[in-house]
């Protein structure tokens, strides 16, 4: 027979409904050195260090939005407290960054949130995350590209000053505005990415440095003007919080999206020389630099001009112009152009690696998994991504679809935080092994036939623990001690129940589920404006109770000992678990629910298409279609038996 009764053969046969459900929850193994050595695909170049990662993170995060966002948010939400809004949003983004840092160092392979979800949650959720990220990066790159040509036109003197072959044109009859400049820029970036990761990152670093120099100019020159004029924006009767704390928090929820982009660093994990050290530092330093620049720019601009007098379209340029520095608009526009170019590179860079990771796992055709031997990049995936993004940028005004970008990002942030909880409390205890190793599995299992099977041994241990847990003798007291107090006896039995490994995993699983349900109920009710107040508060109370119950349960029980050896050890460890990941889930789900009905209708269509593609192709071609799941404790023994001669 196979690897005794503990193995599970996932071959897709048997009951159709059961097989379909099992395919959704099957999980893959963390890429180990042995797995990488035995894999047939070519690997990406190990060329990135901390400076490269900072360039990718900062360049992907700081877009042209900050040059506009400060005016809109200050006028409508925060007022002079805009700096605090950026700080709060930065702290909220840091919660997700902590989760990304741990998973990226433990599982340093291409795929980012898709890869982590596949390892910790299951194939079905991983597919939806990967499918949503494809939408995010494609639309995001196209939207950024279409925003570059208007800024370039400003540098040349006006909207009609670009050369004919770069200017926008309206196609008669169908009322479609084409943007040749956007398409050309996408093709240029695609060609640069095809050359190599180190070369493209070097160029992105130069462009990002130019953008940072423009922001430093705003901070220094604006600070000089502010001290010279007495900071008129802060000398208001309405005070520092004209919209109150609610306005400041509303502003924070708006500017939170200006921190999206640091996750691009995680997508390059397979190309980092020392991922356990460099990935957490790259993510943390990139986010810290972005937060510092955002806060300093906002502090200067809201101090130069009263918040109610800001130009919502060009707040920074108009702030300098109000003090007689019209020439500063050119520097600000250059900064906006460089920011958009850097963000465009950061949007297209992760997409081919997501496609490659999904193709390696069999969920997409193998065409996307091919890595060029010379440049060591996923060349075909990069070209396909560039062509698709260029077509969208050329023909479509994707501004109306920009909200869909946020859905993919927030879904990824949410699943990464949940994956950290799963990794800490209920990490996978079985590992998929190819069915081609059946002989090695049988060889190892034969060692246990004389006594009992591996699973029977584990079951006997579990039964023995169960007997111990039912023993009325308390855990913390010796057998000779007699307790006559029934309350102490009950507490001791409960403590023993929590220390039983099988019971602990069961409780942890239900606690994580309870927490997620509570978050969904709480945020949905809190965001609803149509419910009667009584019902709304009651539903919020139910969600809050579920959330707190899950949090308290996870805080009470121990984390799994297997977390110390899960994946690649020696990297960053996320602090304050379970509080930090749960807070991240709460923030991201709240923002997801508040994106609007129209956005969710469009995303639902895309996700429905993805579910159909998975059902027709991905499920049947998955690399986990014919694997045998064996206990993780016996994997090394099985692989070692391959090289050992049989007696």
Tab-separated table of C-alpha atoms in Angstrom, residues 26-386:
chain	number	residue	atom	x	y	z
A	26	UNK	CA	-5.054	21.725	-0.683
A	27	UNK	CA	-1.847	23.525	0.217
A	28	UNK	CA	1.611	23.455	-1.275
A	29	UNK	CA	4.956	23.156	0.448
A	30	UNK	CA	7.323	26.000	1.211
A	31	UNK	CA	10.058	26.029	-1.423
A	32	UNK	CA	12.949	24.246	0.245
A	33	UNK	CA	16.485	23.938	-1.040
A	34	UNK	CA	15.745	20.305	-1.944
A	35	UNK	CA	12.611	21.256	-3.867
A	36	UNK	CA	14.432	24.000	-5.740
A	37	UNK	CA	17.237	21.639	-6.681
A	38	UNK	CA	14.853	19.004	-8.003
A	39	UNK	CA	12.613	21.443	-9.896
A	40	UNK	CA	12.886	21.577	-13.668
A	41	UNK	CA	12.245	25.290	-14.180
A	42	UNK	CA	14.984	27.906	-14.437
A	43	UNK	CA	15.448	30.252	-11.524
A	44	UNK	CA	15.407	34.023	-11.420
A	45	UNK	CA	18.644	35.939	-10.944
A	46	UNK	CA	19.807	36.471	-7.361
A	47	UNK	CA	20.854	40.081	-7.856
A	48	UNK	CA	18.959	42.364	-5.447
A	49	UNK	CA	20.220	43.898	-2.217
A	50	UNK	CA	18.751	46.372	0.281
A	51	UNK	CA	19.328	49.531	-1.873
A	52	UNK	CA	17.580	47.844	-4.816
A	53	UNK	CA	14.625	46.894	-2.628
A	54	UNK	CA	14.354	50.420	-1.244
A	55	UNK	CA	14.315	51.780	-4.807
A	56	UNK	CA	11.543	49.360	-5.764
A	57	UNK	CA	9.519	50.033	-2.619
A	58	UNK	CA	9.782	53.819	-2.601
A	59	UNK	CA	9.414	54.072	-6.367
A	60	UNK	CA	6.299	51.897	-6.404
A	61	UNK	CA	4.698	53.681	-3.450
A	62	UNK	CA	5.246	57.398	-4.004
A	63	UNK	CA	3.184	58.249	-7.073
A	64	UNK	CA	1.911	61.540	-8.410
A	65	UNK	CA	-1.117	61.217	-6.142
A	66	UNK	CA	0.697	62.884	-3.253
A	67	UNK	CA	1.102	66.007	-5.395
A	68	UNK	CA	-2.711	66.221	-5.592
A	69	UNK	CA	-3.893	64.327	-2.533
A	70	UNK	CA	-2.652	66.855	0.017
A	71	UNK	CA	-5.023	69.516	-1.309
A	72	UNK	CA	-8.126	67.350	-1.563
A	73	UNK	CA	-7.772	65.683	1.846
A	74	UNK	CA	-6.835	68.910	3.640
A	75	UNK	CA	-9.847	70.782	2.207
A	76	UNK	CA	-12.431	68.066	2.783
A	77	UNK	CA	-11.280	66.066	5.812
A	78	UNK	CA	-8.210	66.876	7.858
A	79	UNK	CA	-7.351	70.548	7.599
A	80	UNK	CA	-3.984	71.377	9.211
A	81	UNK	CA	-4.060	67.925	10.876
A	82	UNK	CA	-3.178	66.347	7.522
A	83	UNK	CA	0.254	65.398	8.887
A	84	UNK	CA	-1.384	63.276	11.577
A	85	UNK	CA	-3.603	61.643	8.935
A	86	UNK	CA	-0.494	60.546	7.049
A	87	UNK	CA	1.061	59.291	10.289
A	88	UNK	CA	-2.006	57.221	11.230
A	89	UNK	CA	-2.245	55.805	7.710
A	90	UNK	CA	1.467	54.968	7.816
A	91	UNK	CA	1.037	53.077	11.071
A	92	UNK	CA	-1.900	51.163	9.580
A	93	UNK	CA	0.188	50.296	6.515
A	94	UNK	CA	3.028	49.205	8.811
A	95	UNK	CA	0.748	46.520	10.273
A	96	UNK	CA	0.533	44.885	6.857
A	97	UNK	CA	4.231	45.518	6.260
A	98	UNK	CA	5.139	43.556	9.423
A	99	UNK	CA	3.091	40.594	8.179
A	100	UNK	CA	4.653	40.798	4.706
A	101	UNK	CA	8.142	40.978	6.228
A	102	UNK	CA	7.763	37.722	8.150
A	103	UNK	CA	6.195	35.759	5.297
A	104	UNK	CA	8.613	37.137	2.709
A	105	UNK	CA	11.620	36.034	4.772
A	106	UNK	CA	10.092	32.630	5.592
A	107	UNK	CA	8.825	31.922	2.056
A	108	UNK	CA	11.192	33.809	-0.284
A	109	UNK	CA	9.719	32.810	-3.610
A	110	UNK	CA	7.991	34.699	-6.421
A	111	UNK	CA	4.281	35.250	-6.061
A	112	UNK	CA	3.964	37.480	-2.992
A	113	UNK	CA	0.494	37.223	-1.381
A	114	UNK	CA	-0.575	34.504	-3.835
A	115	UNK	CA	2.361	32.351	-2.746
A	116	UNK	CA	1.721	32.879	0.964
A	117	UNK	CA	-2.001	32.141	0.634
A	118	UNK	CA	-1.269	28.921	-1.262
A	119	UNK	CA	1.032	27.711	1.519
A	120	UNK	CA	-1.101	28.749	4.506
A	121	UNK	CA	-4.758	28.875	3.380
A	122	UNK	CA	-5.361	26.805	0.264
A	123	UNK	CA	-5.444	26.660	-3.507
A	124	UNK	CA	-8.887	28.228	-3.962
A	125	UNK	CA	-8.137	31.380	-1.975
A	126	UNK	CA	-4.662	31.603	-3.500
A	127	UNK	CA	-6.150	31.498	-6.992
A	128	UNK	CA	-8.563	34.351	-6.223
A	129	UNK	CA	-5.757	36.433	-4.698
A	130	UNK	CA	-3.523	35.829	-7.703
A	131	UNK	CA	-6.371	36.595	-10.096
A	132	UNK	CA	-7.165	39.830	-8.220
A	133	UNK	CA	-3.486	40.853	-8.275
A	134	UNK	CA	-3.403	40.369	-12.052
A	135	UNK	CA	-6.261	42.851	-12.314
A	136	UNK	CA	-4.595	45.247	-9.865
A	137	UNK	CA	-1.248	45.453	-11.624
A	138	UNK	CA	-2.713	45.584	-15.143
A	139	UNK	CA	-5.207	48.373	-14.479
A	140	UNK	CA	-2.819	50.144	-12.114
A	141	UNK	CA	-0.060	50.252	-14.702
A	142	UNK	CA	-2.421	51.460	-17.423
A	143	UNK	CA	-3.901	54.196	-15.215
A	144	UNK	CA	-0.447	55.445	-14.243
A	145	UNK	CA	0.685	55.491	-17.877
A	146	UNK	CA	-2.296	57.611	-18.935
A	147	UNK	CA	-1.485	60.098	-16.203
A	148	UNK	CA	2.003	60.823	-17.534
A	149	UNK	CA	1.107	62.575	-20.806
A	150	UNK	CA	-0.856	65.469	-19.185
A	151	UNK	CA	2.082	66.165	-16.863
A	152	UNK	CA	4.538	66.040	-19.750
A	153	UNK	CA	2.326	68.485	-21.626
A	154	UNK	CA	2.573	70.930	-18.721
A	155	UNK	CA	6.367	70.865	-18.982
A	156	UNK	CA	6.174	71.753	-22.670
A	157	UNK	CA	3.789	74.652	-22.104
A	158	UNK	CA	0.240	73.335	-22.185
A	159	UNK	CA	-2.195	70.571	-23.054
A	160	UNK	CA	-1.647	70.966	-26.827
A	161	UNK	CA	2.125	71.351	-26.740
A	162	UNK	CA	3.119	67.677	-27.112
A	163	UNK	CA	4.272	66.447	-30.536
A	164	UNK	CA	1.542	65.009	-32.724
A	165	UNK	CA	2.694	61.401	-32.340
A	166	UNK	CA	2.542	61.713	-28.515
A	167	UNK	CA	-0.567	63.858	-28.059
A	168	UNK	CA	-3.966	62.419	-27.241
A	169	UNK	CA	-6.492	62.112	-30.067
A	170	UNK	CA	-10.199	61.401	-30.187
A	171	UNK	CA	-11.334	58.753	-32.674
A	172	UNK	CA	-14.369	60.151	-34.509
A	173	UNK	CA	-17.603	58.214	-34.305
A	174	UNK	CA	-16.765	56.035	-31.302
A	175	UNK	CA	-15.668	58.868	-28.970
A	176	UNK	CA	-12.556	57.035	-27.745
A	177	UNK	CA	-9.548	59.065	-26.619
A	178	UNK	CA	-6.309	57.283	-27.498
A	179	UNK	CA	-3.049	58.045	-25.716
A	180	UNK	CA	0.045	57.123	-27.792
A	181	UNK	CA	2.408	58.552	-25.169
A	182	UNK	CA	1.060	56.164	-22.511
A	183	UNK	CA	1.429	53.133	-24.772
A	184	UNK	CA	4.992	54.089	-25.786
A	185	UNK	CA	6.023	54.522	-22.165
A	186	UNK	CA	4.602	51.105	-21.261
A	187	UNK	CA	6.588	49.514	-24.096
A	188	UNK	CA	9.769	51.303	-22.961
A	189	UNK	CA	9.319	50.079	-19.382
A	190	UNK	CA	8.542	46.561	-20.613
A	191	UNK	CA	11.706	46.490	-22.691
A	192	UNK	CA	13.715	47.691	-19.712
A	193	UNK	CA	12.266	44.943	-17.503
A	194	UNK	CA	13.189	42.363	-20.135
A	195	UNK	CA	16.848	43.353	-19.969
A	196	UNK	CA	17.261	42.168	-16.381
A	197	UNK	CA	16.090	42.820	-12.847
A	198	UNK	CA	19.298	44.511	-11.747
A	199	UNK	CA	19.395	46.852	-14.740
A	200	UNK	CA	15.726	47.824	-14.481
A	201	UNK	CA	16.003	48.387	-10.737
A	202	UNK	CA	19.036	50.621	-11.281
A	203	UNK	CA	17.040	52.816	-13.670
A	204	UNK	CA	14.090	52.850	-11.280
A	205	UNK	CA	16.450	53.960	-8.540
A	206	UNK	CA	17.622	56.933	-10.617
A	207	UNK	CA	14.048	57.979	-11.440
A	208	UNK	CA	13.006	57.550	-7.803
A	209	UNK	CA	15.972	59.644	-6.657
A	210	UNK	CA	14.819	62.458	-8.960
A	211	UNK	CA	11.336	62.281	-7.446
A	212	UNK	CA	12.735	62.360	-3.903
A	213	UNK	CA	14.880	65.382	-4.816
A	214	UNK	CA	11.734	67.193	-5.994
A	215	UNK	CA	9.996	66.384	-2.703
A	216	UNK	CA	13.035	67.535	-0.706
A	217	UNK	CA	12.932	70.799	-2.665
A	218	UNK	CA	9.279	71.232	-1.654
A	219	UNK	CA	10.193	70.588	1.991
A	220	UNK	CA	13.254	72.858	2.116
A	221	UNK	CA	11.992	75.726	-0.049
A	222	UNK	CA	8.523	75.522	1.462
A	223	UNK	CA	9.974	75.468	4.960
A	224	UNK	CA	11.988	78.591	4.194
A	225	UNK	CA	8.879	80.398	2.927
A	226	UNK	CA	6.911	79.209	5.931
A	227	UNK	CA	9.394	80.561	8.465
A	228	UNK	CA	9.649	83.769	6.463
A	229	UNK	CA	5.882	84.373	6.376
A	230	UNK	CA	4.986	82.986	9.800
A	231	UNK	CA	3.153	79.856	8.630
A	232	UNK	CA	-0.210	81.446	7.769
A	233	UNK	CA	-1.871	78.054	7.330
A	234	UNK	CA	-1.488	77.333	11.033
A	235	UNK	CA	-2.674	80.761	12.236
A	236	UNK	CA	-6.382	79.974	12.002
A	237	UNK	CA	-9.191	80.488	14.509
A	238	UNK	CA	-10.567	77.025	13.713
A	239	UNK	CA	-7.470	75.501	15.270
A	240	UNK	CA	-5.445	72.493	14.244
A	241	UNK	CA	-8.430	70.119	14.023
A	242	UNK	CA	-11.209	72.029	12.228
A	243	UNK	CA	-13.005	68.793	11.320
A	244	UNK	CA	-12.328	67.113	14.647
A	245	UNK	CA	-10.865	63.684	15.237
A	246	UNK	CA	-13.407	62.136	12.850
A	247	UNK	CA	-12.127	64.292	10.007
A	248	UNK	CA	-8.541	63.381	10.777
A	249	UNK	CA	-9.411	59.651	10.728
A	250	UNK	CA	-11.427	60.069	7.525
A	251	UNK	CA	-8.390	61.705	5.973
A	252	UNK	CA	-6.210	58.835	7.175
A	253	UNK	CA	-8.478	56.293	5.465
A	254	UNK	CA	-8.150	58.278	2.228
A	255	UNK	CA	-4.377	58.751	2.271
A	256	UNK	CA	-3.868	55.092	3.276
A	257	UNK	CA	-3.960	54.196	-0.411
A	258	UNK	CA	-0.909	56.395	-1.018
A	259	UNK	CA	1.107	53.761	0.891
A	260	UNK	CA	0.125	50.953	-1.454
A	261	UNK	CA	3.143	49.744	-3.398
A	262	UNK	CA	5.566	48.419	-0.796
A	263	UNK	CA	4.171	44.937	-1.485
A	264	UNK	CA	6.039	45.070	-4.806
A	265	UNK	CA	9.189	44.391	-2.775
A	266	UNK	CA	7.784	41.024	-1.672
A	267	UNK	CA	7.141	40.014	-5.286
A	268	UNK	CA	10.911	40.085	-5.952
A	269	UNK	CA	11.714	37.771	-3.001
A	270	UNK	CA	13.178	35.063	-5.241
A	271	UNK	CA	15.657	37.548	-6.725
A	272	UNK	CA	17.069	38.797	-3.402
A	273	UNK	CA	20.553	37.636	-2.444
A	274	UNK	CA	19.866	37.396	1.287
A	275	UNK	CA	16.068	37.348	1.665
A	276	UNK	CA	16.010	36.611	5.421
A	277	UNK	CA	17.888	39.846	6.131
A	278	UNK	CA	17.255	42.107	3.149
A	279	UNK	CA	13.507	41.681	2.550
A	280	UNK	CA	12.312	42.837	5.996
A	281	UNK	CA	14.786	45.726	5.973
A	282	UNK	CA	13.850	46.704	2.420
A	283	UNK	CA	10.126	46.727	3.212
A	284	UNK	CA	10.589	48.565	6.507
A	285	UNK	CA	12.990	51.217	5.223
A	286	UNK	CA	10.936	51.884	2.080
A	287	UNK	CA	7.756	52.395	4.093
A	288	UNK	CA	9.552	54.579	6.651
A	289	UNK	CA	11.016	56.814	3.929
A	290	UNK	CA	7.612	57.197	2.275
A	291	UNK	CA	5.899	58.047	5.570
A	292	UNK	CA	8.551	60.632	6.483
A	293	UNK	CA	8.355	62.336	3.071
A	294	UNK	CA	4.548	62.375	3.101
A	295	UNK	CA	4.426	63.915	6.582
A	296	UNK	CA	7.047	66.575	5.857
A	297	UNK	CA	5.495	67.625	2.532
A	298	UNK	CA	2.002	67.820	4.033
A	299	UNK	CA	3.249	69.749	7.092
A	300	UNK	CA	4.888	72.349	4.850
A	301	UNK	CA	2.060	72.777	2.326
A	302	UNK	CA	-0.804	73.124	4.842
A	303	UNK	CA	1.351	75.683	6.671
A	304	UNK	CA	1.940	77.835	3.587
A	305	UNK	CA	-1.733	78.199	2.622
A	306	UNK	CA	-4.923	77.944	4.723
A	307	UNK	CA	-6.505	74.574	4.043
A	308	UNK	CA	-9.749	76.074	2.724
A	309	UNK	CA	-7.814	78.136	0.137
A	310	UNK	CA	-5.880	75.196	-1.344
A	311	UNK	CA	-6.220	74.366	-5.022
A	312	UNK	CA	-7.538	70.765	-5.074
A	313	UNK	CA	-5.897	70.057	-8.453
A	314	UNK	CA	-2.448	71.632	-8.014
A	315	UNK	CA	-2.052	72.270	-4.273
A	316	UNK	CA	1.761	72.346	-4.143
A	317	UNK	CA	2.311	74.518	-7.224
A	318	UNK	CA	-0.426	76.952	-6.184
A	319	UNK	CA	0.993	77.148	-2.643
A	320	UNK	CA	4.350	78.304	-4.027
A	321	UNK	CA	2.636	80.595	-6.535
A	322	UNK	CA	0.759	82.342	-3.701
A	323	UNK	CA	4.156	83.388	-2.370
A	324	UNK	CA	5.436	84.585	-5.756
A	325	UNK	CA	7.370	81.429	-6.724
A	326	UNK	CA	5.645	80.502	-9.987
A	327	UNK	CA	8.822	78.871	-11.273
A	328	UNK	CA	8.493	76.161	-8.613
A	329	UNK	CA	5.651	74.641	-10.635
A	330	UNK	CA	8.194	73.253	-13.115
A	331	UNK	CA	10.108	71.413	-10.378
A	332	UNK	CA	6.867	70.057	-8.947
A	333	UNK	CA	5.762	68.874	-12.399
A	334	UNK	CA	9.115	67.163	-12.967
A	335	UNK	CA	8.645	65.431	-9.629
A	336	UNK	CA	5.171	64.301	-10.643
A	337	UNK	CA	6.459	62.929	-13.974
A	338	UNK	CA	9.318	61.028	-12.362
A	339	UNK	CA	6.962	59.714	-9.683
A	340	UNK	CA	4.581	58.389	-12.337
A	341	UNK	CA	7.391	56.779	-14.337
A	342	UNK	CA	8.759	55.057	-11.245
A	343	UNK	CA	5.282	53.891	-10.216
A	344	UNK	CA	4.701	52.559	-13.733
A	345	UNK	CA	7.789	50.384	-13.403
A	346	UNK	CA	6.641	49.262	-9.962
A	347	UNK	CA	3.219	48.326	-11.342
A	348	UNK	CA	4.475	46.231	-14.254
A	349	UNK	CA	7.369	44.558	-12.384
A	350	UNK	CA	5.308	42.236	-10.106
A	351	UNK	CA	2.783	41.112	-12.729
A	352	UNK	CA	5.022	38.703	-14.697
A	353	UNK	CA	6.224	37.159	-11.435
A	354	UNK	CA	2.650	36.526	-10.301
A	355	UNK	CA	1.898	34.871	-13.650
A	356	UNK	CA	5.111	32.849	-13.428
A	357	UNK	CA	4.315	31.623	-9.910
A	358	UNK	CA	0.782	30.580	-10.895
A	359	UNK	CA	2.096	28.812	-13.997
A	360	UNK	CA	4.731	26.954	-11.964
A	361	UNK	CA	1.917	25.637	-9.806
A	362	UNK	CA	0.032	24.484	-12.893
A	363	UNK	CA	-2.854	26.933	-12.466
A	364	UNK	CA	-1.918	28.752	-15.678
A	365	UNK	CA	-0.292	27.420	-18.883
A	366	UNK	CA	3.427	26.658	-18.601
A	367	UNK	CA	4.063	29.360	-21.240
A	368	UNK	CA	4.073	31.942	-18.439
A	369	UNK	CA	6.569	30.056	-16.260
A	370	UNK	CA	9.487	30.107	-18.702
A	371	UNK	CA	12.537	32.056	-17.542
A	372	UNK	CA	15.019	33.369	-20.080
A	373	UNK	CA	18.432	31.712	-19.569
A	374	UNK	CA	20.392	34.848	-20.426
A	375	UNK	CA	18.494	37.622	-18.630
A	376	UNK	CA	16.999	35.325	-15.951
A	377	UNK	CA	13.637	37.075	-16.014
A	378	UNK	CA	10.189	35.682	-16.976
A	379	UNK	CA	10.539	37.111	-20.473
A	380	UNK	CA	7.315	35.827	-22.063
A	381	UNK	CA	5.202	36.851	-19.086
A	382	UNK	CA	6.780	40.305	-19.114
A	383	UNK	CA	6.082	40.780	-22.830
A	384	UNK	CA	2.454	39.634	-22.494
A	385	UNK	CA	1.976	41.937	-19.496
A	386	UNK	CA	3.464	44.884	-21.387
